[in-house]
mmCIF file of N, CA and C in Angstrom:
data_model
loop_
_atom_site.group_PDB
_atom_site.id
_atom_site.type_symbol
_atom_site.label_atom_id
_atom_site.label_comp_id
_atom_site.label_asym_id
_atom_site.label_seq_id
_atom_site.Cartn_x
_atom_site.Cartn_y
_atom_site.Cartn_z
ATOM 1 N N UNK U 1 104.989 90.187 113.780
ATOM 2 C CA UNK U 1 103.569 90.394 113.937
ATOM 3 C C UNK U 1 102.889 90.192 112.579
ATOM 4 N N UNK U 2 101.574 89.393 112.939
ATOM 5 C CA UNK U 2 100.981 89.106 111.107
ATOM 6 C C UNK U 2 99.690 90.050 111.372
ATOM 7 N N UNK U 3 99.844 90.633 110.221
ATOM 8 C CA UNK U 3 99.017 92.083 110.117
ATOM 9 C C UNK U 3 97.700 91.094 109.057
ATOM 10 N N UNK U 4 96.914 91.213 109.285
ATOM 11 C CA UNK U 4 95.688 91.121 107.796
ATOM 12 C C UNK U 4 94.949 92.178 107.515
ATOM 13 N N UNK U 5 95.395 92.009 105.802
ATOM 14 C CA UNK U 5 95.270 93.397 105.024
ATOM 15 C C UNK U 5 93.803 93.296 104.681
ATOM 16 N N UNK U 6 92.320 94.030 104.578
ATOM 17 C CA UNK U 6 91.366 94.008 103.981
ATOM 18 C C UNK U 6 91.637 94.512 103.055
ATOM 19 N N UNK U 7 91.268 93.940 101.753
ATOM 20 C CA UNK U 7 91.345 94.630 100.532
ATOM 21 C C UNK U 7 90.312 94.830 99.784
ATOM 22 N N UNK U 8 89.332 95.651 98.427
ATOM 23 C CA UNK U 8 88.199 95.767 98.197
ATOM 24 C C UNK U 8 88.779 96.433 96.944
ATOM 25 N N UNK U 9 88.179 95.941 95.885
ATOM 26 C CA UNK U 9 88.535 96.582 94.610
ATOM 27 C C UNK U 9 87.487 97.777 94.625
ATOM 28 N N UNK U 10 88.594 98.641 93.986
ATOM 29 C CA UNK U 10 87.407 100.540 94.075
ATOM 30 C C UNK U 10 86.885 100.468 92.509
ATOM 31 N N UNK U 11 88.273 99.962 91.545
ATOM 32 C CA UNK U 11 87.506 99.983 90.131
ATOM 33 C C UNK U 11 88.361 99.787 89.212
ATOM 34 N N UNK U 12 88.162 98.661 88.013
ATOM 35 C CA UNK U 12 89.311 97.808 87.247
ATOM 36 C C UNK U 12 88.608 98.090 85.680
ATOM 37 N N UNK U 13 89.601 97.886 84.894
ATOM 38 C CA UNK U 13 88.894 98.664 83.772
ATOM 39 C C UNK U 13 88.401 96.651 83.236
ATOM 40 N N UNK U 14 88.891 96.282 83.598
ATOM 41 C CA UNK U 14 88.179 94.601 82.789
ATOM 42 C C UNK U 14 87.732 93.922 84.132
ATOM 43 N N UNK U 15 87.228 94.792 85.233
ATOM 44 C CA UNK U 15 86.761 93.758 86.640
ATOM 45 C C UNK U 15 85.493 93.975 85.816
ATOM 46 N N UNK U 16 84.972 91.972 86.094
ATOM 47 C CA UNK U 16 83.761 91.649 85.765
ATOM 48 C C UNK U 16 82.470 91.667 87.002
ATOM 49 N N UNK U 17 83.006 92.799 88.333
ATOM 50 C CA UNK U 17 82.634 92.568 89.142
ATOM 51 C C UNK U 17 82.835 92.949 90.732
ATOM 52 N N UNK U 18 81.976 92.553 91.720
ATOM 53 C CA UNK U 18 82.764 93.291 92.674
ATOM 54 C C UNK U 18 83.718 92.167 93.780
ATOM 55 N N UNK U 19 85.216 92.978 94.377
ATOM 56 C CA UNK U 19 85.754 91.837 94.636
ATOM 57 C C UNK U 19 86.367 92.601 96.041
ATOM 58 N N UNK U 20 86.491 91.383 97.113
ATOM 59 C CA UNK U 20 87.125 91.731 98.228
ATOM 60 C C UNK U 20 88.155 90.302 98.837
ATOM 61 N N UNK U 21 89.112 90.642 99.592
ATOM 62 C CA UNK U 21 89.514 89.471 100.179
ATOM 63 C C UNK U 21 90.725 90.165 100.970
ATOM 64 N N UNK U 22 91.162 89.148 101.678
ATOM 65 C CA UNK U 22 91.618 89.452 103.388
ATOM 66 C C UNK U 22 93.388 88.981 103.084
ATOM 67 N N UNK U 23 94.587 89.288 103.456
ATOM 68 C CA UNK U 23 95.524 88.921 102.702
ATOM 69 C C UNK U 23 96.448 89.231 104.528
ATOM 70 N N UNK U 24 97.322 87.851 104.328
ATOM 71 C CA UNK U 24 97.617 88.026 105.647
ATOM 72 C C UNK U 24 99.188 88.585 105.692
ATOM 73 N N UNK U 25 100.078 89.434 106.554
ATOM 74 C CA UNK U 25 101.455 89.232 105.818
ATOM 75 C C UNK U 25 102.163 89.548 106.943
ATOM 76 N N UNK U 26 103.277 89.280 107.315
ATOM 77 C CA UNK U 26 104.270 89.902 108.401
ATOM 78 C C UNK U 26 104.493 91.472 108.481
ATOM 79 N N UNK U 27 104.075 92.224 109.344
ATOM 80 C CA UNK U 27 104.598 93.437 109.540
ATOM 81 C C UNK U 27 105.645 94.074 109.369
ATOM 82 N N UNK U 28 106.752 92.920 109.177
ATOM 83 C CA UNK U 28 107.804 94.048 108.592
ATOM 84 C C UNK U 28 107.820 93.647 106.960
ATOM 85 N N UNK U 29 107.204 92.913 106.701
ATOM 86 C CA UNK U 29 107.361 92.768 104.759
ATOM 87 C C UNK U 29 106.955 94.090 104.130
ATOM 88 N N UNK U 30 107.845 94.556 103.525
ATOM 89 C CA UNK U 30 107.857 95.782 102.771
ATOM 90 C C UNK U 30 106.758 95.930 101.753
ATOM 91 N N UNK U 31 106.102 97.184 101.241
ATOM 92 C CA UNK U 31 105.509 97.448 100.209
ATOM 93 C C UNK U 31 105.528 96.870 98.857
ATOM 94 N N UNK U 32 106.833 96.735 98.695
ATOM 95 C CA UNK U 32 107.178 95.937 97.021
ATOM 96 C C UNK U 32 106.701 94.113 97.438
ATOM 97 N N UNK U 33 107.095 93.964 98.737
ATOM 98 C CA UNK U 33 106.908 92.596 98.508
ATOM 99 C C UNK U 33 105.104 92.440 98.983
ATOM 100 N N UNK U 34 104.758 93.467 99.715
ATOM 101 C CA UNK U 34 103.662 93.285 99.219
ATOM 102 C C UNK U 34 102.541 93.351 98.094
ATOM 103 N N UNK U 35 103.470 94.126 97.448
ATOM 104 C CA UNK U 35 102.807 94.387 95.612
ATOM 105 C C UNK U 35 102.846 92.723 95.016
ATOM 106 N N UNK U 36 103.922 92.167 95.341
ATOM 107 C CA UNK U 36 104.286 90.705 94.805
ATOM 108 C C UNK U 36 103.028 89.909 95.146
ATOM 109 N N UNK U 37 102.779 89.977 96.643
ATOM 110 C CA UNK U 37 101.563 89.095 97.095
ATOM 111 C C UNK U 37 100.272 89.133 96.305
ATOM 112 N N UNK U 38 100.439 90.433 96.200
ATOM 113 C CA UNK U 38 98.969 90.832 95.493
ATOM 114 C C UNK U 38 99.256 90.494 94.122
ATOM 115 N N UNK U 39 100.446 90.885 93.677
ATOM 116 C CA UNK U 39 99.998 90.339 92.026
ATOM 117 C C UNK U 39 99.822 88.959 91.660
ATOM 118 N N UNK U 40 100.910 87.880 92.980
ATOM 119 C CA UNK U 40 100.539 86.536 92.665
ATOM 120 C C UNK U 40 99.411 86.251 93.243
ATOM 121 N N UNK U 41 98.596 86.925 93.647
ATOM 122 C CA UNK U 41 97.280 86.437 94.238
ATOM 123 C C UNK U 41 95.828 86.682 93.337
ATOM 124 N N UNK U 42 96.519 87.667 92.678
ATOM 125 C CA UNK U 42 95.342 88.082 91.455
ATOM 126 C C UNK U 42 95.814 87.568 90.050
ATOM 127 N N UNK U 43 96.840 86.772 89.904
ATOM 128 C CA UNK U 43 97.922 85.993 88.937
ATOM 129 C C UNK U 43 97.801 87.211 88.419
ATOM 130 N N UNK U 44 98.255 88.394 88.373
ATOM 131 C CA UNK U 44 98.705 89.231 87.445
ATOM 132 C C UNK U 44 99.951 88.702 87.112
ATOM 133 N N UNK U 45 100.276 89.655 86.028
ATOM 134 C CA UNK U 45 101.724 89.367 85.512
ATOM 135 C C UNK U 45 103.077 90.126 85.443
ATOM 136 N N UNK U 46 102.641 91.536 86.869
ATOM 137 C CA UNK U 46 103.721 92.322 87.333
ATOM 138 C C UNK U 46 104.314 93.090 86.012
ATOM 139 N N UNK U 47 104.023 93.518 85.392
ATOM 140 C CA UNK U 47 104.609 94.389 84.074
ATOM 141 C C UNK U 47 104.000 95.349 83.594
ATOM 142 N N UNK U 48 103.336 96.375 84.895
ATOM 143 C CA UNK U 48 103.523 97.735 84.682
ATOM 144 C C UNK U 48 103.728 97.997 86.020
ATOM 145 N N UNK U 49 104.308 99.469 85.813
ATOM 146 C CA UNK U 49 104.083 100.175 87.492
ATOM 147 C C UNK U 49 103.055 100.244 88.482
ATOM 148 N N UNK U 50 103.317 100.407 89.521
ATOM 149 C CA UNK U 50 102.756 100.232 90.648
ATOM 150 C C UNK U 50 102.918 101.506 91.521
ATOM 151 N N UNK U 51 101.653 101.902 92.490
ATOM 152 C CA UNK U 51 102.155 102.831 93.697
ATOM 153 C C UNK U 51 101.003 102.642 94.949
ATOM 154 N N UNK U 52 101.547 102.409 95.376
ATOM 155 C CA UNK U 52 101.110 103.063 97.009
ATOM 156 C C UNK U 52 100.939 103.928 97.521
ATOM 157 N N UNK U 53 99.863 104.149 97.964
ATOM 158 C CA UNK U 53 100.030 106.002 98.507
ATOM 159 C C UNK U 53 98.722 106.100 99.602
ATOM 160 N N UNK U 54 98.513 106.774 100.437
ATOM 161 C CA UNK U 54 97.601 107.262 101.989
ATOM 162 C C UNK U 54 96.849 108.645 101.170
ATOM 163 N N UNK U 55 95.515 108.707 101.446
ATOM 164 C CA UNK U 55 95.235 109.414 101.198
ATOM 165 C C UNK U 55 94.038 109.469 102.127
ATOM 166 N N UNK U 56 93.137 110.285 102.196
ATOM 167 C CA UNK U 56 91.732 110.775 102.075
ATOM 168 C C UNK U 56 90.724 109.571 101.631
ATOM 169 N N UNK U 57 91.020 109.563 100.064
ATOM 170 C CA UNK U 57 90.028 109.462 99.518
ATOM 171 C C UNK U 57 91.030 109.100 98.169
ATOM 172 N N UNK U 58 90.726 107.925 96.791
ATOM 173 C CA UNK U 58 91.802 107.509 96.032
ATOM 174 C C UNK U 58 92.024 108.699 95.123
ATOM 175 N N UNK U 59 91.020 109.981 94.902
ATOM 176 C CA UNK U 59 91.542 110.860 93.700
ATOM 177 C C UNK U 59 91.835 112.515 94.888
ATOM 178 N N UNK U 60 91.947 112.128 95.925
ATOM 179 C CA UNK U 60 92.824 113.165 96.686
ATOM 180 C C UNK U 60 93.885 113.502 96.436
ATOM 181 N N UNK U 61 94.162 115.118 96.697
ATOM 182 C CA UNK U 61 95.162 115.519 95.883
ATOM 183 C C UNK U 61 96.569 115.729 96.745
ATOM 184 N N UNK U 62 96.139 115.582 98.112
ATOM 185 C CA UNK U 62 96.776 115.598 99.395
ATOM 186 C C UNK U 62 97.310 113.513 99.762
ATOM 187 N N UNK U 63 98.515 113.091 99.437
ATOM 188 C CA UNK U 63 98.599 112.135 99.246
ATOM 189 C C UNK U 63 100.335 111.997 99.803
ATOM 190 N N UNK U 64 100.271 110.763 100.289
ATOM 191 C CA UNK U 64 101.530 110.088 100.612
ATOM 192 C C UNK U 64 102.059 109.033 99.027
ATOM 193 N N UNK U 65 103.210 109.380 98.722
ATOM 194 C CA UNK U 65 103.009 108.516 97.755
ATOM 195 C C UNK U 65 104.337 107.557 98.346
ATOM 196 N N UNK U 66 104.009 105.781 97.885
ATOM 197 C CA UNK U 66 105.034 104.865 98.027
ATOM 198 C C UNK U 66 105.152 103.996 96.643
ATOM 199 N N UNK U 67 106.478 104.597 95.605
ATOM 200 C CA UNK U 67 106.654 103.611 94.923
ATOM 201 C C UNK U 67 107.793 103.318 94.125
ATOM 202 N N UNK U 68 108.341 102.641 93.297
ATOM 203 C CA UNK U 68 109.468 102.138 92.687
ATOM 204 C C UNK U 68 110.739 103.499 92.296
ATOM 205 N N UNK U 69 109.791 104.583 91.987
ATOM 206 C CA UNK U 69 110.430 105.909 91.687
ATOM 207 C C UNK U 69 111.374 106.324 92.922
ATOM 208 N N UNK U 70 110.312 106.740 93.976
ATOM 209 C CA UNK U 70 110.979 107.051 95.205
ATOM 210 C C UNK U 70 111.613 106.569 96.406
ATOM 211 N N UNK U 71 111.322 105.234 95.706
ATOM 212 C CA UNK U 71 112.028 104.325 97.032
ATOM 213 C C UNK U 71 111.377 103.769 97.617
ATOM 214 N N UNK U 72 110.152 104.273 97.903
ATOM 215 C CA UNK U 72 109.447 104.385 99.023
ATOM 216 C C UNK U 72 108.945 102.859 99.420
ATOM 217 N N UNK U 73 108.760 102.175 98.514
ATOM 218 C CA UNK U 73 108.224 100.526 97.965
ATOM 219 C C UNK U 73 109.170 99.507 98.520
ATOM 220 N N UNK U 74 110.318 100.087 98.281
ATOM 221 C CA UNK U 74 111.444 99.031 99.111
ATOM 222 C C UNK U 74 111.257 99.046 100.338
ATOM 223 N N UNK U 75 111.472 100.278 100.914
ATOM 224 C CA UNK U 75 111.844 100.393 102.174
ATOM 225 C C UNK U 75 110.905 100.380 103.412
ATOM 226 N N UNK U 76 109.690 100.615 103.136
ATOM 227 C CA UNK U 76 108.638 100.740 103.728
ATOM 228 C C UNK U 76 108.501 99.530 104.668
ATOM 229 N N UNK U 77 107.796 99.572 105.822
ATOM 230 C CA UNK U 77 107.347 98.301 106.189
ATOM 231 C C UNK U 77 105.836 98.132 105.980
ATOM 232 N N UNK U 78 104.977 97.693 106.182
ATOM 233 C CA UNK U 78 103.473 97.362 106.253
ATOM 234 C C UNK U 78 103.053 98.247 107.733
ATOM 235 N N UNK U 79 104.188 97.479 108.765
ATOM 236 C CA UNK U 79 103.800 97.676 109.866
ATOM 237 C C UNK U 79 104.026 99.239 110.290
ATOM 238 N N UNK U 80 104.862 99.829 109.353
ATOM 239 C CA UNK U 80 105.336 101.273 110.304
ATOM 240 C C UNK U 80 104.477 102.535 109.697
ATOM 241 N N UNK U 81 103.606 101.994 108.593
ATOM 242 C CA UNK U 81 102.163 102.641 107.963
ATOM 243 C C UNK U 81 101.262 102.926 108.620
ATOM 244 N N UNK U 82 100.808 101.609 109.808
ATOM 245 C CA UNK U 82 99.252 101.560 110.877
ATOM 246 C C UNK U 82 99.790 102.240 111.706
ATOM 247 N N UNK U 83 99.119 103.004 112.589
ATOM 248 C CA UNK U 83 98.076 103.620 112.306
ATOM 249 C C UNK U 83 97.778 104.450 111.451
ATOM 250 N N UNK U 84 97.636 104.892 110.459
ATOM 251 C CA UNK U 84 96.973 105.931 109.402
ATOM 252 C C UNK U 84 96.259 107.000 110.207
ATOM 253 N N UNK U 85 96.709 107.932 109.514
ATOM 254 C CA UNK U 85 96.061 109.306 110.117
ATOM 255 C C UNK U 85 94.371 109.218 109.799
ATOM 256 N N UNK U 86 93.663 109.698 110.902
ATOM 257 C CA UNK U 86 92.206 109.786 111.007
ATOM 258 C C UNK U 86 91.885 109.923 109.253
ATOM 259 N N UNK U 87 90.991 109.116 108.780
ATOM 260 C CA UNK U 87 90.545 109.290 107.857
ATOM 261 C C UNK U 87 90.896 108.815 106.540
ATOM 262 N N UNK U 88 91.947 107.887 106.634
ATOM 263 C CA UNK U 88 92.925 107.923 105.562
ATOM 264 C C UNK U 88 93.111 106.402 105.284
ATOM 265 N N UNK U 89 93.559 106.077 103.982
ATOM 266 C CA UNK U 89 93.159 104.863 103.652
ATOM 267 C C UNK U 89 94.784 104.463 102.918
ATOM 268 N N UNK U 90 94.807 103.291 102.921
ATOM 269 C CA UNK U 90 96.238 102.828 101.864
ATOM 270 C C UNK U 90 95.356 102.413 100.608
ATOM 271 N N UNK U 91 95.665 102.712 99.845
ATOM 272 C CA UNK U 91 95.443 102.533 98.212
ATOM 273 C C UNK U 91 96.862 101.942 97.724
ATOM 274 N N UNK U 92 96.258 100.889 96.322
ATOM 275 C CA UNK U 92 97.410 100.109 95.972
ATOM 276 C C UNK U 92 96.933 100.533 94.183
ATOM 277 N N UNK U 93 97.829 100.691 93.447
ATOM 278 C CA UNK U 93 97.316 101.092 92.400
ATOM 279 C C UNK U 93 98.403 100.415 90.823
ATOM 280 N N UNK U 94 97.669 99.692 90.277
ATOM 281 C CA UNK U 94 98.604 98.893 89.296
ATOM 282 C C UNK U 94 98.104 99.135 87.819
ATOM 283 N N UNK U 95 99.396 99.546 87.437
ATOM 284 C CA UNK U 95 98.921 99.553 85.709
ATOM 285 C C UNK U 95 97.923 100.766 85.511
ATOM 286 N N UNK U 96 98.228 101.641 86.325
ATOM 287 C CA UNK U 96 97.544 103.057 85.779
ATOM 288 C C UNK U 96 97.881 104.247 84.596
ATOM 289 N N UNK U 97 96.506 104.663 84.229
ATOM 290 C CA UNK U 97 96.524 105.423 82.582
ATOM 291 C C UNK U 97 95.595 104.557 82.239
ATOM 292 N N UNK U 98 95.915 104.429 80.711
ATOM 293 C CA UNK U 98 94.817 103.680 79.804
ATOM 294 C C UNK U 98 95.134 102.601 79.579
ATOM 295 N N UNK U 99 95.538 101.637 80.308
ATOM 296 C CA UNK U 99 95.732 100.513 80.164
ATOM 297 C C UNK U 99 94.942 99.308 80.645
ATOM 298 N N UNK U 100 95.426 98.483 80.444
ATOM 299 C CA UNK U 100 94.243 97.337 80.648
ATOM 300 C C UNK U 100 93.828 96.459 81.834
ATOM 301 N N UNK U 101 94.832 96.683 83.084
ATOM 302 C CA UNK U 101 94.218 96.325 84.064
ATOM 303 C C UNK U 101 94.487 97.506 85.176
ATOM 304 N N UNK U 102 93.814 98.156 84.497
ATOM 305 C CA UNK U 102 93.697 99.899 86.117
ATOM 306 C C UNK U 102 92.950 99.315 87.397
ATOM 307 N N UNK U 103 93.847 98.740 88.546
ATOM 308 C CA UNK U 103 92.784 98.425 89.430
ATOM 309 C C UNK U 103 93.519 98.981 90.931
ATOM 310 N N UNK U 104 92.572 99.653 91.399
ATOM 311 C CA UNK U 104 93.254 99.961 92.430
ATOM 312 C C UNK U 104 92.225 99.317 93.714
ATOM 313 N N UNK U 105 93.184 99.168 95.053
ATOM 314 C CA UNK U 105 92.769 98.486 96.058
ATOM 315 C C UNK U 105 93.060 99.167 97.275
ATOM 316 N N UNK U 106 91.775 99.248 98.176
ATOM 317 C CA UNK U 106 92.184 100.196 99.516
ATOM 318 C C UNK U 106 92.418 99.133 100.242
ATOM 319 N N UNK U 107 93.515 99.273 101.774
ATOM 320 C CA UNK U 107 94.065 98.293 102.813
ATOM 321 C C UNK U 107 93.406 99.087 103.833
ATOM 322 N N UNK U 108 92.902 97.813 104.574
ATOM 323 C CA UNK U 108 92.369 97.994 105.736
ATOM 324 C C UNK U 108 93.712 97.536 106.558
ATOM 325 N N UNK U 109 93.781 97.383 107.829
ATOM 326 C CA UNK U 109 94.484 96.629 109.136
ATOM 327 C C UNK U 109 93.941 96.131 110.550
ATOM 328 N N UNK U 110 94.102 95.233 110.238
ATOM 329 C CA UNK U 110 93.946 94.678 112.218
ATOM 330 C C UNK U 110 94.560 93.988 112.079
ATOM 331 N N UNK U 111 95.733 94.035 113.663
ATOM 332 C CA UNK U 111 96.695 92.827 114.048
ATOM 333 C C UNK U 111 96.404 91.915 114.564
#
Protein backbone atom coordinates (compact mmCIF):
# COMPACT_ATOMS: atom_id res chain seq x y z
CA UNK A 1 0.00 0.00 0.00
CA UNK A 2 1.52 3.62 -0.98
CA UNK A 3 0.75 5.84 1.88
CA UNK A 4 1.42 9.86 1.02
CA UNK A 5 3.06 11.57 3.75
CA UNK A 6 2.00 15.50 4.09
CA UNK A 7 4.78 17.18 5.40
CA UNK A 8 5.05 21.06 6.61
CA UNK A 9 8.08 22.49 8.17
CA UNK A 10 7.08 23.76 11.99
CA UNK A 11 10.62 25.56 12.27
CA UNK A 12 14.44 25.34 10.96
CA UNK A 13 17.01 27.37 12.45
CA UNK A 14 18.48 28.44 8.61
CA UNK A 15 14.73 27.84 6.84
CA UNK A 16 14.59 30.88 4.61
CA UNK A 17 10.96 30.26 4.68
CA UNK A 18 7.83 28.46 4.68
CA UNK A 19 7.89 24.89 3.22
CA UNK A 20 5.48 21.96 2.55
CA UNK A 21 5.45 18.92 0.24
CA UNK A 22 3.69 15.53 -0.18
CA UNK A 23 6.21 12.43 -0.09
CA UNK A 24 4.88 9.18 -1.32
CA UNK A 25 6.23 5.73 0.28
CA UNK A 26 5.17 2.03 0.73
CA UNK A 27 3.51 1.22 3.98
CA UNK A 28 5.67 -1.14 5.15
CA UNK A 29 9.04 1.08 4.63
CA UNK A 30 10.25 1.61 8.02
CA UNK A 31 10.96 4.91 9.89
CA UNK A 32 14.81 4.96 9.27
CA UNK A 33 14.21 4.46 5.69
CA UNK A 34 11.93 6.98 5.82
CA UNK A 35 14.36 9.46 7.53
CA UNK A 36 16.60 8.52 4.29
CA UNK A 37 13.76 9.81 1.94
CA UNK A 38 13.52 12.87 3.64
CA UNK A 39 17.07 13.62 3.99
CA UNK A 40 17.67 12.81 0.23
CA UNK A 41 14.84 14.92 -0.57
CA UNK A 42 15.93 17.96 1.36
CA UNK A 43 19.77 16.89 0.15
CA UNK A 44 20.65 16.94 3.70
CA UNK A 45 23.67 15.21 4.58
CA UNK A 46 22.34 12.61 7.32
CA UNK A 47 25.05 13.40 10.10
CA UNK A 48 23.23 14.09 13.10
CA UNK A 49 20.52 12.27 14.96
CA UNK A 50 17.19 11.92 14.21
CA UNK A 51 13.70 11.01 16.05
CA UNK A 52 10.33 10.35 15.47
CA UNK A 53 7.86 10.60 17.89
CA UNK A 54 3.46 11.07 18.12
CA UNK A 55 2.53 13.54 20.09
CA UNK A 56 -0.16 16.21 20.82
CA UNK A 57 1.54 18.92 19.86
CA UNK A 58 5.80 19.02 18.89
CA UNK A 59 6.88 20.39 22.59
CA UNK A 60 4.38 17.85 24.37
CA UNK A 61 5.59 16.19 27.10
CA UNK A 62 3.32 13.10 26.65
CA UNK A 63 5.11 11.54 23.53
CA UNK A 64 5.79 8.30 21.61
CA UNK A 65 9.28 8.36 20.85
CA UNK A 66 10.85 6.43 17.48
CA UNK A 67 14.55 6.48 17.09
CA UNK A 68 18.11 5.07 16.45
CA UNK A 69 18.52 4.73 20.43
CA UNK A 70 15.50 2.57 20.89
CA UNK A 71 15.07 0.76 17.99
CA UNK A 72 12.16 2.07 17.34
CA UNK A 73 13.41 3.62 13.66
CA UNK A 74 14.27 0.24 12.35
CA UNK A 75 11.52 -1.57 13.10
CA UNK A 76 8.63 0.50 12.74
CA UNK A 77 6.50 0.44 9.71
CA UNK A 78 4.87 3.81 8.33
CA UNK A 79 1.86 1.80 7.93
CA UNK A 80 1.35 0.26 11.52
CA UNK A 81 1.56 4.18 12.95
CA UNK A 82 -2.02 5.33 10.96
CA UNK A 83 -4.27 5.70 12.53
CA UNK A 84 -2.85 8.07 15.24
CA UNK A 85 -4.68 8.55 18.26
CA UNK A 86 -7.34 11.51 18.09
CA UNK A 87 -5.30 14.48 18.05
CA UNK A 88 -1.92 13.48 17.48
CA UNK A 89 0.54 14.16 14.92
CA UNK A 90 3.98 12.30 13.67
CA UNK A 91 6.80 14.74 14.04
CA UNK A 92 10.20 14.07 12.37
CA UNK A 93 12.97 15.87 14.05
CA UNK A 94 16.74 16.21 12.70
CA UNK A 95 19.79 17.65 14.11
CA UNK A 96 18.27 18.85 17.33
CA UNK A 97 19.97 21.29 20.16
CA UNK A 98 21.96 24.11 18.83
CA UNK A 99 22.83 23.11 15.79
CA UNK A 100 22.47 24.16 12.43
CA UNK A 101 19.78 22.54 10.75
CA UNK A 102 16.94 22.04 13.74
CA UNK A 103 14.04 21.25 11.52
CA UNK A 104 11.33 19.41 12.46
CA UNK A 105 8.36 18.09 10.23
CA UNK A 106 4.73 16.96 11.11
CA UNK A 107 3.23 13.72 8.82
CA UNK A 108 0.02 13.81 7.73
CA UNK A 109 -1.58 10.32 5.96
CA UNK A 110 -4.00 9.30 3.37
CA UNK A 111 -3.85 6.00 1.53
Amino acid sequence: MIISLKMKLLRGAYASGDWEGVLQMDGSSTLEQLHFAIQDGLKFDNDHMYEFFTARGERSRERVSFDDENGGAYDRTIASLFPLPKNHHLYYLFDYGATIFSTTVTIGCSA
